[in-house]
Coordinates of C-alpha atoms in Angstrom, one line a residue:
X1 CA -5.1 -24.8 -3.7
X2 CA -5.5 -27.5 -6.3
X3 CA -7.7 -25.4 -8.5
X4 CA -5.0 -22.7 -8.9
X5 CA -2.1 -24.5 -10.6
X6 CA -0.1 -21.2 -10.8
X7 CA 0.5 -21.4 -7.1
X8 CA 2.4 -24.7 -7.4
X9 CA 4.7 -23.5 -10.2
X10 CA 8.1 -22.2 -9.3
X11 CA 9.3 -18.9 -10.7
X12 CA 12.5 -19.6 -12.7
X13 CA 15.5 -18.5 -10.8
X14 CA 13.6 -17.1 -7.8
X15 CA 12.8 -20.4 -5.9
X16 CA 9.4 -19.4 -4.8
X17 CA 5.9 -20.1 -6.2
X18 CA 4.3 -17.7 -8.7
X19 CA 1.8 -15.4 -7.1
X20 CA -1.8 -16.2 -8.0
X21 CA -3.7 -13.5 -10.0
X22 CA -5.9 -12.6 -7.0
X23 CA -2.9 -12.0 -4.7
X24 CA -0.6 -9.2 -3.9
X25 CA 2.9 -8.7 -2.4
X26 CA 2.5 -7.1 1.0
X27 CA 4.7 -4.4 2.5
X28 CA 4.1 -3.7 6.2
X29 CA 4.7 -0.1 7.2
X30 CA 5.0 1.7 10.6
X31 CA 3.1 4.9 11.4
X32 CA 2.4 5.6 7.7
X33 CA -0.9 5.3 5.9
X34 CA -0.9 5.5 2.1
X35 CA -4.2 6.6 0.5
X36 CA -5.3 6.1 -3.1
X37 CA -4.0 8.9 -5.3
X38 CA -1.2 9.9 -3.0
X39 CA 2.5 9.5 -3.9
X40 CA 4.7 8.6 -0.9
X41 CA 8.3 7.8 -0.4
X42 CA 8.7 4.8 1.9
X43 CA 12.0 3.9 3.5
X44 CA 12.4 0.1 3.9
X45 CA 14.9 -1.8 6.0
X46 CA 13.7 -5.3 6.8
X47 CA 15.0 -8.1 4.7
X48 CA 11.5 -9.3 3.8
X49 CA 10.4 -5.8 3.0
X50 CA 13.3 -5.2 0.7
X51 CA 12.5 -8.5 -1.0
X52 CA 8.9 -7.5 -1.4
X53 CA 9.7 -4.1 -2.9
X54 CA 12.3 -5.5 -5.2
X55 CA 9.9 -8.3 -6.4
X56 CA 7.1 -5.8 -7.0
X57 CA 9.4 -3.4 -8.9
X58 CA 11.1 -6.2 -10.9
X59 CA 7.8 -7.9 -11.9
X60 CA 5.9 -4.6 -12.2
X61 CA 3.3 -5.9 -9.7
X62 CA 1.1 -3.9 -7.4
X63 CA 2.5 -3.7 -3.9
X64 CA 0.0 -3.9 -1.0
X65 CA 0.9 -1.3 1.7
X66 CA -0.5 -2.2 5.1
X67 CA -0.1 -0.5 8.5
X68 CA 1.3 -2.5 11.4
X69 CA -0.9 -2.5 14.5
X70 CA 2.2 -2.1 16.7
X71 CA 5.0 0.0 15.3
X72 CA 7.5 -1.4 17.8
X73 CA 7.3 -4.9 16.3
X74 CA 10.4 -5.5 14.2
X75 CA 9.1 -8.5 12.1
X76 CA 5.3 -8.4 12.1
X77 CA 3.2 -11.5 11.5
X78 CA -0.1 -11.3 9.5
X79 CA -2.0 -11.1 12.9
X80 CA 0.0 -7.9 13.7
X81 CA -1.2 -6.1 10.5
X82 CA -4.4 -4.3 9.8
X83 CA -6.8 -6.1 7.4
X84 CA -7.3 -3.2 5.0
X85 CA -4.5 -1.6 3.0
X86 CA -3.8 0.4 -0.1
X87 CA -2.6 -1.2 -3.4
X88 CA 0.3 0.9 -4.7
X89 CA 2.1 1.2 -8.0
X90 CA 5.9 1.2 -7.5
X91 CA 7.0 4.3 -9.4
X92 CA 10.6 3.9 -8.4
X93 CA 12.9 1.7 -6.3
X94 CA 16.1 3.3 -5.1
X95 CA 19.1 2.1 -3.1
X96 CA 20.8 5.1 -1.7
X97 CA 24.7 5.4 -1.6
X98 CA 24.5 4.8 2.2
X99 CA 22.8 1.4 1.5
X100 CA 19.2 2.4 2.6
X101 CA 16.4 1.3 0.4
X102 CA 13.4 3.4 -0.7
X103 CA 10.3 2.9 -2.7
X104 CA 8.3 5.8 -4.3
X105 CA 4.8 4.4 -4.3
X106 CA 1.5 5.8 -5.6
X107 CA -1.7 4.6 -3.9
X108 CA -4.2 3.2 -6.4
X109 CA -7.1 1.5 -4.6
X110 CA -8.1 0.0 -1.2
X111 CA -8.1 -3.7 -0.6
X112 CA -9.0 -6.2 2.1
X113 CA -6.8 -9.2 3.0
X114 CA -8.6 -12.6 2.6
X115 CA -5.7 -14.8 3.5
X116 CA -1.9 -14.8 3.7
X117 CA 0.1 -17.1 1.5
X118 CA 3.1 -19.2 2.4
X119 CA 6.3 -20.0 0.6
X120 CA 7.5 -16.5 -0.3
X121 CA 10.5 -14.6 1.0
X122 CA 8.1 -11.7 1.7
X123 CA 4.5 -11.4 2.9
X124 CA 1.9 -12.2 0.2
X125 CA -1.8 -12.4 0.5
X126 CA -5.0 -13.2 -1.5
X127 CA -7.0 -10.0 -1.6
X128 CA -10.4 -8.5 -2.4
X129 CA -10.7 -5.0 -3.8
X130 CA -12.8 -2.6 -1.8
X131 CA -15.1 -0.3 -3.8
X132 CA -15.5 3.3 -3.0
X133 CA -19.1 2.8 -1.9
X134 CA -18.0 0.3 0.8
X135 CA -15.6 2.9 2.3
X136 CA -17.5 6.2 1.8
X137 CA -20.0 6.1 4.7
X138 CA -22.1 9.3 5.4
X139 CA -19.8 10.0 8.4
X140 CA -16.6 9.7 6.2
X141 CA -18.3 11.9 3.5
X142 CA -19.0 14.6 6.1
X143 CA -15.4 14.5 7.3
X144 CA -14.1 14.8 3.7
X145 CA -16.3 17.9 3.3
X146 CA -14.9 19.3 6.5
X147 CA -11.3 18.7 5.6
X148 CA -11.8 20.2 2.2
X149 CA -13.3 23.3 3.7
X150 CA -10.4 23.6 6.2
X151 CA -7.9 23.2 3.3
X152 CA -9.6 25.9 1.3
X153 CA -9.4 28.2 4.4
X154 CA -5.7 27.4 4.8
X155 CA -5.0 28.2 1.2
X156 CA -6.7 31.5 1.4
X157 CA -4.4 32.5 4.4
X158 CA -1.3 31.7 2.4
X159 CA 0.3 34.1 -0.1
X160 CA 1.6 33.1 -3.5
X161 CA -0.4 29.8 -3.7
X162 CA -0.7 28.5 -7.2
X163 CA -4.2 28.3 -8.6
X164 CA -3.7 24.6 -9.2
X165 CA -3.6 24.1 -5.4
X166 CA -7.2 25.1 -5.0
X167 CA -8.3 23.0 -8.0
X168 CA -6.4 20.0 -6.5
X169 CA -8.2 20.4 -3.1
X170 CA -11.6 20.5 -4.9
X171 CA -10.8 17.4 -6.9
X172 CA -9.6 15.2 -4.0

């Protein structure tokens, strides 16, 4: 877009445009949902996913984690991804001795994809943050209360559970 000159500039040494401020690097995942507040290790193997994670780690940018609609698809297109994901802080990027790549990510907040951007070696999208009130419907709130109650029951059945565990459940 002409009104966003940062899209047209090239990042020195990288050969791709600079991401606009209202955009995010996207990491498609299979059969894994990251929620805000949760820390999750993610194994990554696709070339574009490795590029996305490395760019987010190198630039200290938020990484948008989005679930694929079909986990069997090897290289998902934007149409094969859900429209809502979780913005994550990359806590650590690790390349294991066997050559596998891993990201330790912490979910920060939910977002909705507005449009995908072109010209990057990874998926990138303009996004809109989702407020808690948009997500927390009365039905979801009831389910949260039910899950919290079941978690309290499970903790009571276990022996030697740290007191912090019960406090963590109440604060979720």
